[in-house]
């Protein structure tokens, strides 16, 4: 192509094309350099942007209104939220074993700061152990005492001697009234290390399965936990839920006031 033979219109179009390509290339180079820039450089840029926002605020606005204009919204991805919730709930999970043994009898979940936990009553009753220990999330082993309670309840209340240990955190129980069909849930199970699975709520408690909730994620470990993606505990697997199916869980409620404790579980 001979540039000297181009018309005025062709020269203008050629100039626009070169400018367009140049601007795109400049943008790509700028973004690449910003990604490779040290943290200090990007911090300066952010400070300049924030300062610019503050200077355009009318002088008639109050200090609180000015502060509100510089607030930032943090977007949390579903994957990040799920991982954070699992990590939080793991601090409340315990493995209940016979004293001096490592074989899992049932999992449990601590529901208050005093170390009160709930677990599968049928597994504790079926054990030949006369004294129990709880293995905390930190790996510490502490004594555990099963409270005497109603034999008709599938959930046992266990007092764990946490003392001043910081190796645990109490779980938050989900409100049964806020659970809905199709809601995303997570199961934490496993006889040894924690294993997780995800699903949704398939059915809520009804007259055919009172106190039981069905999810599309199975857990056959006694005391395996079902939680929301926000880290609220919904229920655990028990003898009753196991009879209904591997995807059923007994919905938890806050334990009653402390009763006389015994080291031997009540009969199922």
PDB file of C-alpha atoms in Angstrom:
ATOM      1  CA  UNK A   1       0.000   0.000   0.000  1.00  0.00           C
ATOM      2  CA  UNK A   2       1.384   3.412  -1.078  1.00  0.00           C
ATOM      3  CA  UNK A   3       0.659   5.980   1.653  1.00  0.00           C
ATOM      4  CA  UNK A   4       1.137   8.826  -0.794  1.00  0.00           C
ATOM      5  CA  UNK A   5      -1.852   7.618  -2.797  1.00  0.00           C
ATOM      6  CA  UNK A   6      -4.282   7.573   0.194  1.00  0.00           C
ATOM      7  CA  UNK A   7      -7.170   9.989   0.208  1.00  0.00           C
ATOM      8  CA  UNK A   8      -7.833  12.325   3.123  1.00  0.00           C
ATOM      9  CA  UNK A   9     -10.610  10.081   4.423  1.00  0.00           C
ATOM     10  CA  UNK A  10      -8.358   7.022   4.283  1.00  0.00           C
ATOM     11  CA  UNK A  11      -5.615   8.872   6.166  1.00  0.00           C
ATOM     12  CA  UNK A  12      -8.092   9.864   8.904  1.00  0.00           C
ATOM     13  CA  UNK A  13      -9.346   6.282   9.243  1.00  0.00           C
ATOM     14  CA  UNK A  14      -5.795   4.952   9.354  1.00  0.00           C
ATOM     15  CA  UNK A  15      -4.923   7.453  12.100  1.00  0.00           C
ATOM     16  CA  UNK A  16      -7.942   6.398  14.153  1.00  0.00           C
ATOM     17  CA  UNK A  17      -7.017   2.721  13.745  1.00  0.00           C
ATOM     18  CA  UNK A  18      -3.432   3.322  14.906  1.00  0.00           C
ATOM     19  CA  UNK A  19      -4.656   5.349  17.900  1.00  0.00           C
ATOM     20  CA  UNK A  20      -7.140   2.631  18.868  1.00  0.00           C
ATOM     21  CA  UNK A  21      -4.553  -0.159  18.700  1.00  0.00           C
ATOM     22  CA  UNK A  22      -2.047   1.964  20.633  1.00  0.00           C
ATOM     23  CA  UNK A  23      -4.553   2.682  23.436  1.00  0.00           C
ATOM     24  CA  UNK A  24      -5.378  -1.017  23.807  1.00  0.00           C
ATOM     25  CA  UNK A  25      -1.706  -1.940  23.968  1.00  0.00           C
ATOM     26  CA  UNK A  26      -1.066   0.802  26.538  1.00  0.00           C
ATOM     27  CA  UNK A  27      -3.925  -0.470  28.699  1.00  0.00           C
ATOM     28  CA  UNK A  28      -2.660  -4.049  28.616  1.00  0.00           C
ATOM     29  CA  UNK A  29       0.861  -2.981  29.544  1.00  0.00           C
ATOM     30  CA  UNK A  30      -0.442  -0.778  32.388  1.00  0.00           C
ATOM     31  CA  UNK A  31      -2.530  -3.591  33.909  1.00  0.00           C
ATOM     32  CA  UNK A  32       0.377  -6.029  33.635  1.00  0.00           C
ATOM     33  CA  UNK A  33       2.729  -3.586  35.356  1.00  0.00           C
ATOM     34  CA  UNK A  34       0.218  -2.932  38.164  1.00  0.00           C
ATOM     35  CA  UNK A  35      -0.106  -6.669  38.799  1.00  0.00           C
ATOM     36  CA  UNK A  36       3.683  -6.931  39.112  1.00  0.00           C
ATOM     37  CA  UNK A  37       4.090  -3.761  41.149  1.00  0.00           C
ATOM     38  CA  UNK A  38       5.063  -3.984  44.851  1.00  0.00           C
ATOM     39  CA  UNK A  39       2.324  -3.637  47.455  1.00  0.00           C
ATOM     40  CA  UNK A  40       3.573  -0.164  48.380  1.00  0.00           C
ATOM     41  CA  UNK A  41       2.845   1.193  44.909  1.00  0.00           C
ATOM     42  CA  UNK A  42      -0.757  -0.051  44.841  1.00  0.00           C
ATOM     43  CA  UNK A  43      -1.238   1.279  48.382  1.00  0.00           C
ATOM     44  CA  UNK A  44      -0.248   4.755  47.216  1.00  0.00           C
ATOM     45  CA  UNK A  45      -2.692   4.530  44.317  1.00  0.00           C
ATOM     46  CA  UNK A  46      -5.511   3.488  46.649  1.00  0.00           C
ATOM     47  CA  UNK A  47      -4.728   6.358  48.995  1.00  0.00           C
ATOM     48  CA  UNK A  48      -4.877   8.818  46.108  1.00  0.00           C
ATOM     49  CA  UNK A  49      -8.297   7.502  45.064  1.00  0.00           C
ATOM     50  CA  UNK A  50      -9.667   7.704  48.602  1.00  0.00           C
ATOM     51  CA  UNK A  51      -8.288  11.210  49.046  1.00  0.00           C
ATOM     52  CA  UNK A  52      -9.933  12.297  45.804  1.00  0.00           C
ATOM     53  CA  UNK A  53     -13.291  10.962  47.001  1.00  0.00           C
ATOM     54  CA  UNK A  54     -12.981  12.871  50.258  1.00  0.00           C
ATOM     55  CA  UNK A  55     -12.165  16.205  48.600  1.00  0.00           C
ATOM     56  CA  UNK A  56     -15.337  16.241  46.507  1.00  0.00           C
ATOM     57  CA  UNK A  57     -17.590  15.927  49.597  1.00  0.00           C
ATOM     58  CA  UNK A  58     -19.543  19.160  50.137  1.00  0.00           C
ATOM     59  CA  UNK A  59     -18.503  21.085  53.231  1.00  0.00           C
ATOM     60  CA  UNK A  60     -22.117  21.091  54.462  1.00  0.00           C
ATOM     61  CA  UNK A  61     -22.125  17.331  55.069  1.00  0.00           C
ATOM     62  CA  UNK A  62     -21.491  15.982  58.552  1.00  0.00           C
ATOM     63  CA  UNK A  63     -18.401  14.004  59.498  1.00  0.00           C
ATOM     64  CA  UNK A  64     -20.405  10.779  59.716  1.00  0.00           C
ATOM     65  CA  UNK A  65     -21.750  11.269  56.206  1.00  0.00           C
ATOM     66  CA  UNK A  66     -18.234  11.906  54.929  1.00  0.00           C
ATOM     67  CA  UNK A  67     -16.968   8.732  56.559  1.00  0.00           C
ATOM     68  CA  UNK A  68     -19.808   6.748  55.022  1.00  0.00           C
ATOM     69  CA  UNK A  69     -18.754   7.701  51.512  1.00  0.00           C
ATOM     70  CA  UNK A  70     -15.348   6.030  51.957  1.00  0.00           C
ATOM     71  CA  UNK A  71     -16.681   2.670  53.217  1.00  0.00           C
ATOM     72  CA  UNK A  72     -15.800  -0.324  51.053  1.00  0.00           C
ATOM     73  CA  UNK A  73     -17.928  -3.361  50.304  1.00  0.00           C
ATOM     74  CA  UNK A  74     -16.079  -6.668  50.579  1.00  0.00           C
ATOM     75  CA  UNK A  75     -17.390  -9.390  48.283  1.00  0.00           C
ATOM     76  CA  UNK A  76     -16.918 -12.913  49.695  1.00  0.00           C
ATOM     77  CA  UNK A  77     -16.989 -15.826  47.253  1.00  0.00           C
ATOM     78  CA  UNK A  78     -19.108 -18.881  48.110  1.00  0.00           C
ATOM     79  CA  UNK A  79     -16.020 -21.097  48.194  1.00  0.00           C
ATOM     80  CA  UNK A  80     -14.272 -18.767  50.637  1.00  0.00           C
ATOM     81  CA  UNK A  81     -17.372 -18.546  52.845  1.00  0.00           C
ATOM     82  CA  UNK A  82     -17.739 -22.333  52.935  1.00  0.00           C
ATOM     83  CA  UNK A  83     -14.083 -22.865  53.857  1.00  0.00           C
ATOM     84  CA  UNK A  84     -14.255 -20.240  56.608  1.00  0.00           C
ATOM     85  CA  UNK A  85     -17.459 -21.739  58.039  1.00  0.00           C
ATOM     86  CA  UNK A  86     -16.008 -25.259  58.082  1.00  0.00           C
ATOM     87  CA  UNK A  87     -12.852 -24.034  59.825  1.00  0.00           C
ATOM     88  CA  UNK A  88     -14.981 -22.294  62.462  1.00  0.00           C
ATOM     89  CA  UNK A  89     -17.225 -25.301  63.162  1.00  0.00           C
ATOM     90  CA  UNK A  90     -14.251 -27.682  63.315  1.00  0.00           C
ATOM     91  CA  UNK A  91     -13.200 -25.984  66.561  1.00  0.00           C
ATOM     92  CA  UNK A  92     -16.405 -27.232  68.216  1.00  0.00           C
ATOM     93  CA  UNK A  93     -16.168 -30.842  67.003  1.00  0.00           C
ATOM     94  CA  UNK A  94     -14.861 -33.524  69.367  1.00  0.00           C
ATOM     95  CA  UNK A  95     -14.171 -37.232  68.981  1.00  0.00           C
ATOM     96  CA  UNK A  96     -15.418 -39.232  71.969  1.00  0.00           C
ATOM     97  CA  UNK A  97     -13.412 -42.376  72.722  1.00  0.00           C
ATOM     98  CA  UNK A  98     -12.947 -44.768  75.621  1.00  0.00           C
ATOM     99  CA  UNK A  99     -10.385 -43.568  78.141  1.00  0.00           C
ATOM    100  CA  UNK A 100      -6.908 -44.509  76.914  1.00  0.00           C
ATOM    101  CA  UNK A 101      -8.148 -45.663  73.505  1.00  0.00           C
ATOM    102  CA  UNK A 102      -8.224 -43.989  70.077  1.00  0.00           C
ATOM    103  CA  UNK A 103     -11.141 -45.876  68.534  1.00  0.00           C
ATOM    104  CA  UNK A 104     -14.008 -43.510  67.783  1.00  0.00           C
ATOM    105  CA  UNK A 105     -17.257 -44.184  69.609  1.00  0.00           C
ATOM    106  CA  UNK A 106     -19.109 -41.122  68.367  1.00  0.00           C
ATOM    107  CA  UNK A 107     -18.426 -37.631  67.243  1.00  0.00           C
ATOM    108  CA  UNK A 108     -19.846 -34.764  69.251  1.00  0.00           C
ATOM    109  CA  UNK A 109     -20.239 -31.011  69.029  1.00  0.00           C
ATOM    110  CA  UNK A 110     -19.625 -28.532  71.851  1.00  0.00           C
ATOM    111  CA  UNK A 111     -22.540 -26.123  72.218  1.00  0.00           C
ATOM    112  CA  UNK A 112     -21.445 -23.783  75.017  1.00  0.00           C
ATOM    113  CA  UNK A 113     -18.332 -22.266  76.573  1.00  0.00           C
ATOM    114  CA  UNK A 114     -18.490 -24.642  79.573  1.00  0.00           C
ATOM    115  CA  UNK A 115     -17.763 -27.665  77.386  1.00  0.00           C
ATOM    116  CA  UNK A 116     -21.295 -29.051  77.165  1.00  0.00           C
ATOM    117  CA  UNK A 117     -21.526 -31.244  74.081  1.00  0.00           C
ATOM    118  CA  UNK A 118     -24.125 -33.377  72.327  1.00  0.00           C
ATOM    119  CA  UNK A 119     -23.462 -36.765  70.733  1.00  0.00           C
ATOM    120  CA  UNK A 120     -25.138 -39.989  69.601  1.00  0.00           C
ATOM    121  CA  UNK A 121     -26.666 -41.735  72.623  1.00  0.00           C
ATOM    122  CA  UNK A 122     -27.015 -45.163  70.999  1.00  0.00           C
ATOM    123  CA  UNK A 123     -23.299 -45.388  70.175  1.00  0.00           C
ATOM    124  CA  UNK A 124     -22.325 -44.450  73.728  1.00  0.00           C
ATOM    125  CA  UNK A 125     -24.796 -46.964  75.158  1.00  0.00           C
ATOM    126  CA  UNK A 126     -23.499 -49.711  72.882  1.00  0.00           C
ATOM    127  CA  UNK A 127     -19.925 -49.119  74.004  1.00  0.00           C
ATOM    128  CA  UNK A 128     -18.447 -51.318  76.703  1.00  0.00           C
ATOM    129  CA  UNK A 129     -16.422 -48.391  78.042  1.00  0.00           C
ATOM    130  CA  UNK A 130     -17.004 -47.190  81.593  1.00  0.00           C
ATOM    131  CA  UNK A 131     -15.143 -43.908  81.227  1.00  0.00           C
ATOM    132  CA  UNK A 132     -14.722 -41.644  78.275  1.00  0.00           C
ATOM    133  CA  UNK A 133     -12.401 -39.014  76.864  1.00  0.00           C
ATOM    134  CA  UNK A 134     -12.982 -36.305  74.274  1.00  0.00           C
ATOM    135  CA  UNK A 135     -10.332 -35.421  71.711  1.00  0.00           C
ATOM    136  CA  UNK A 136     -10.577 -31.711  70.983  1.00  0.00           C
ATOM    137  CA  UNK A 137      -9.872 -30.075  67.640  1.00  0.00           C
ATOM    138  CA  UNK A 138      -6.463 -29.087  69.035  1.00  0.00           C
ATOM    139  CA  UNK A 139      -5.641 -32.763  69.690  1.00  0.00           C
ATOM    140  CA  UNK A 140      -5.898 -32.428  73.494  1.00  0.00           C
ATOM    141  CA  UNK A 141      -7.560 -35.316  75.347  1.00  0.00           C
ATOM    142  CA  UNK A 142      -9.850 -34.364  78.216  1.00  0.00           C
ATOM    143  CA  UNK A 143     -12.252 -36.345  80.430  1.00  0.00           C
ATOM    144  CA  UNK A 144     -15.872 -36.614  79.255  1.00  0.00           C
ATOM    145  CA  UNK A 145     -18.877 -37.553  81.381  1.00  0.00           C
ATOM    146  CA  UNK A 146     -22.222 -38.621  79.916  1.00  0.00           C
ATOM    147  CA  UNK A 147     -25.234 -37.191  81.704  1.00  0.00           C
ATOM    148  CA  UNK A 148     -28.086 -39.437  82.695  1.00  0.00           C
ATOM    149  CA  UNK A 149     -31.141 -38.534  80.654  1.00  0.00           C
ATOM    150  CA  UNK A 150     -34.258 -39.763  78.966  1.00  0.00           C
ATOM    151  CA  UNK A 151     -33.704 -43.100  77.264  1.00  0.00           C
ATOM    152  CA  UNK A 152     -36.175 -41.994  74.593  1.00  0.00           C
ATOM    153  CA  UNK A 153     -33.840 -39.218  73.437  1.00  0.00           C
ATOM    154  CA  UNK A 154     -31.461 -40.107  70.630  1.00  0.00           C
ATOM    155  CA  UNK A 155     -29.091 -37.313  71.647  1.00  0.00           C
ATOM    156  CA  UNK A 156     -26.838 -37.618  74.700  1.00  0.00           C
ATOM    157  CA  UNK A 157     -25.509 -34.607  76.593  1.00  0.00           C
ATOM    158  CA  UNK A 158     -21.834 -34.926  77.497  1.00  0.00           C
ATOM    159  CA  UNK A 159     -19.906 -32.736  79.940  1.00  0.00           C
ATOM    160  CA  UNK A 160     -16.358 -32.256  78.679  1.00  0.00           C
ATOM    161  CA  UNK A 161     -13.728 -31.050  81.151  1.00  0.00           C
ATOM    162  CA  UNK A 162     -12.265 -28.329  78.954  1.00  0.00           C
ATOM    163  CA  UNK A 163     -11.038 -26.264  81.926  1.00  0.00           C
ATOM    164  CA  UNK A 164      -9.099 -23.276  80.597  1.00  0.00           C
ATOM    165  CA  UNK A 165      -8.299 -24.949  77.277  1.00  0.00           C
ATOM    166  CA  UNK A 166      -8.384 -22.700  74.237  1.00  0.00           C
ATOM    167  CA  UNK A 167      -8.438 -25.643  71.851  1.00  0.00           C
ATOM    168  CA  UNK A 168     -12.178 -25.419  71.214  1.00  0.00           C
ATOM    169  CA  UNK A 169     -15.002 -23.002  70.461  1.00  0.00           C
ATOM    170  CA  UNK A 170     -18.728 -23.423  71.063  1.00  0.00           C
ATOM    171  CA  UNK A 171     -20.867 -23.999  67.978  1.00  0.00           C
ATOM    172  CA  UNK A 172     -23.849 -21.869  67.007  1.00  0.00           C
ATOM    173  CA  UNK A 173     -27.066 -23.845  66.541  1.00  0.00           C
ATOM    174  CA  UNK A 174     -29.215 -23.039  63.525  1.00  0.00           C
ATOM    175  CA  UNK A 175     -32.787 -21.887  64.033  1.00  0.00           C
ATOM    176  CA  UNK A 176     -35.091 -24.675  62.899  1.00  0.00           C
ATOM    177  CA  UNK A 177     -37.665 -22.112  61.769  1.00  0.00           C
ATOM    178  CA  UNK A 178     -35.217 -20.607  59.273  1.00  0.00           C
ATOM    179  CA  UNK A 179     -34.344 -23.852  57.503  1.00  0.00           C
ATOM    180  CA  UNK A 180     -35.779 -24.198  54.008  1.00  0.00           C
ATOM    181  CA  UNK A 181     -36.006 -26.813  51.273  1.00  0.00           C
ATOM    182  CA  UNK A 182     -33.130 -26.556  48.817  1.00  0.00           C
ATOM    183  CA  UNK A 183     -30.922 -24.709  51.299  1.00  0.00           C
ATOM    184  CA  UNK A 184     -27.232 -25.516  50.895  1.00  0.00           C
ATOM    185  CA  UNK A 185     -25.746 -27.623  53.696  1.00  0.00           C
ATOM    186  CA  UNK A 186     -22.402 -29.226  54.573  1.00  0.00           C
ATOM    187  CA  UNK A 187     -21.728 -32.504  56.388  1.00  0.00           C
ATOM    188  CA  UNK A 188     -18.569 -33.105  58.436  1.00  0.00           C
ATOM    189  CA  UNK A 189     -17.948 -36.776  59.092  1.00  0.00           C
ATOM    190  CA  UNK A 190     -15.171 -39.381  59.323  1.00  0.00           C
ATOM    191  CA  UNK A 191     -13.958 -41.856  61.909  1.00  0.00           C
ATOM    192  CA  UNK A 192     -10.545 -40.183  61.972  1.00  0.00           C
ATOM    193  CA  UNK A 193      -9.741 -36.902  60.301  1.00  0.00           C
ATOM    194  CA  UNK A 194     -12.584 -34.667  59.176  1.00  0.00           C
ATOM    195  CA  UNK A 195     -14.190 -35.348  55.805  1.00  0.00           C
ATOM    196  CA  UNK A 196     -16.714 -32.961  54.281  1.00  0.00           C
ATOM    197  CA  UNK A 197     -19.504 -33.234  51.746  1.00  0.00           C
ATOM    198  CA  UNK A 198     -22.055 -30.769  50.431  1.00  0.00           C
ATOM    199  CA  UNK A 199     -25.717 -30.988  49.468  1.00  0.00           C
ATOM    200  CA  UNK A 200     -29.093 -29.390  50.045  1.00  0.00           C
ATOM    201  CA  UNK A 201     -32.008 -29.914  52.405  1.00  0.00           C
ATOM    202  CA  UNK A 202     -34.296 -32.484  50.763  1.00  0.00           C
ATOM    203  CA  UNK A 203     -37.045 -32.564  53.405  1.00  0.00           C
ATOM    204  CA  UNK A 204     -37.841 -30.931  56.721  1.00  0.00           C
ATOM    205  CA  UNK A 205     -39.151 -32.652  59.881  1.00  0.00           C
ATOM    206  CA  UNK A 206     -42.770 -33.799  59.530  1.00  0.00           C
ATOM    207  CA  UNK A 207     -45.183 -36.228  61.155  1.00  0.00           C
ATOM    208  CA  UNK A 208     -43.538 -39.165  59.411  1.00  0.00           C
ATOM    209  CA  UNK A 209     -40.027 -38.194  60.561  1.00  0.00           C
ATOM    210  CA  UNK A 210     -40.374 -35.886  63.571  1.00  0.00           C
ATOM    211  CA  UNK A 211     -37.101 -34.323  64.672  1.00  0.00           C
ATOM    212  CA  UNK A 212     -35.288 -35.561  61.567  1.00  0.00           C
ATOM    213  CA  UNK A 213     -34.077 -33.603  58.565  1.00  0.00           C
ATOM    214  CA  UNK A 214     -33.139 -35.173  55.230  1.00  0.00           C
ATOM    215  CA  UNK A 215     -30.256 -33.834  53.138  1.00  0.00           C
ATOM    216  CA  UNK A 216     -28.704 -34.959  49.873  1.00  0.00           C
ATOM    217  CA  UNK A 217     -25.365 -35.636  51.570  1.00  0.00           C
ATOM    218  CA  UNK A 218     -24.843 -38.908  53.422  1.00  0.00           C
ATOM    219  CA  UNK A 219     -22.886 -39.439  56.646  1.00  0.00           C
ATOM    220  CA  UNK A 220     -22.716 -42.810  58.383  1.00  0.00           C
ATOM    221  CA  UNK A 221     -20.302 -41.890  61.191  1.00  0.00           C
ATOM    222  CA  UNK A 222     -22.119 -41.648  64.561  1.00  0.00           C
ATOM    223  CA  UNK A 223     -22.419 -38.028  65.585  1.00  0.00           C
ATOM    224  CA  UNK A 224     -21.504 -36.687  62.114  1.00  0.00           C
ATOM    225  CA  UNK A 225     -22.514 -33.061  61.838  1.00  0.00           C
ATOM    226  CA  UNK A 226     -24.763 -31.188  59.385  1.00  0.00           C
ATOM    227  CA  UNK A 227     -24.328 -27.410  59.124  1.00  0.00           C
ATOM    228  CA  UNK A 228     -25.337 -24.432  56.998  1.00  0.00           C
ATOM    229  CA  UNK A 229     -22.821 -22.679  54.764  1.00  0.00           C
ATOM    230  CA  UNK A 230     -22.798 -19.890  57.348  1.00  0.00           C
ATOM    231  CA  UNK A 231     -21.384 -22.177  60.059  1.00  0.00           C
ATOM    232  CA  UNK A 232     -24.596 -22.891  62.017  1.00  0.00           C
ATOM    233  CA  UNK A 233     -25.047 -26.475  63.215  1.00  0.00           C
ATOM    234  CA  UNK A 234     -28.325 -28.084  62.135  1.00  0.00           C
ATOM    235  CA  UNK A 235     -28.047 -31.603  63.536  1.00  0.00           C
ATOM    236  CA  UNK A 236     -26.046 -34.808  63.957  1.00  0.00           C
ATOM    237  CA  UNK A 237     -26.419 -38.437  62.955  1.00  0.00           C
ATOM    238  CA  UNK A 238     -27.909 -40.651  65.675  1.00  0.00           C
ATOM    239  CA  UNK A 239     -29.340 -44.130  66.038  1.00  0.00           C
ATOM    240  CA  UNK A 240     -32.791 -42.789  65.135  1.00  0.00           C
ATOM    241  CA  UNK A 241     -31.562 -40.939  62.046  1.00  0.00           C
ATOM    242  CA  UNK A 242     -29.559 -43.987  60.916  1.00  0.00           C
ATOM    243  CA  UNK A 243     -32.732 -46.083  60.946  1.00  0.00           C
ATOM    244  CA  UNK A 244     -34.404 -43.526  58.663  1.00  0.00           C
ATOM    245  CA  UNK A 245     -31.469 -43.502  56.239  1.00  0.00           C
ATOM    246  CA  UNK A 246     -27.875 -42.401  55.758  1.00  0.00           C
ATOM    247  CA  UNK A 247     -28.947 -38.918  54.647  1.00  0.00           C
ATOM    248  CA  UNK A 248     -31.045 -38.187  57.744  1.00  0.00           C
ATOM    249  CA  UNK A 249     -29.887 -36.130  60.731  1.00  0.00           C
ATOM    250  CA  UNK A 250     -31.407 -35.491  64.144  1.00  0.00           C
ATOM    251  CA  UNK A 251     -32.147 -31.781  64.538  1.00  0.00           C
ATOM    252  CA  UNK A 252     -30.376 -30.338  67.578  1.00  0.00           C
ATOM    253  CA  UNK A 253     -31.873 -28.177  70.303  1.00  0.00           C
ATOM    254  CA  UNK A 254     -30.107 -26.401  73.158  1.00  0.00           C
ATOM    255  CA  UNK A 255     -29.427 -28.870  76.002  1.00  0.00           C
ATOM    256  CA  UNK A 256     -31.407 -28.587  79.225  1.00  0.00           C
ATOM    257  CA  UNK A 257     -30.006 -27.420  82.543  1.00  0.00           C
ATOM    258  CA  UNK A 258     -27.224 -29.635  84.009  1.00  0.00           C
ATOM    259  CA  UNK A 259     -28.425 -32.774  85.757  1.00  0.00           C
ATOM    260  CA  UNK A 260     -26.664 -35.311  87.957  1.00  0.00           C
ATOM    261  CA  UNK A 261     -23.747 -36.675  85.923  1.00  0.00           C
ATOM    262  CA  UNK A 262     -22.715 -40.279  85.522  1.00  0.00           C
ATOM    263  CA  UNK A 263     -19.860 -41.896  83.661  1.00  0.00           C
ATOM    264  CA  UNK A 264     -22.097 -44.658  82.276  1.00  0.00           C
ATOM    265  CA  UNK A 265     -24.477 -43.805  79.402  1.00  0.00           C
ATOM    266  CA  UNK A 266     -28.155 -44.449  79.810  1.00  0.00           C
ATOM    267  CA  UNK A 267     -29.648 -47.397  77.978  1.00  0.00           C
ATOM    268  CA  UNK A 268     -30.960 -46.582  74.521  1.00  0.00           C
TER     269      UNK A 268
END
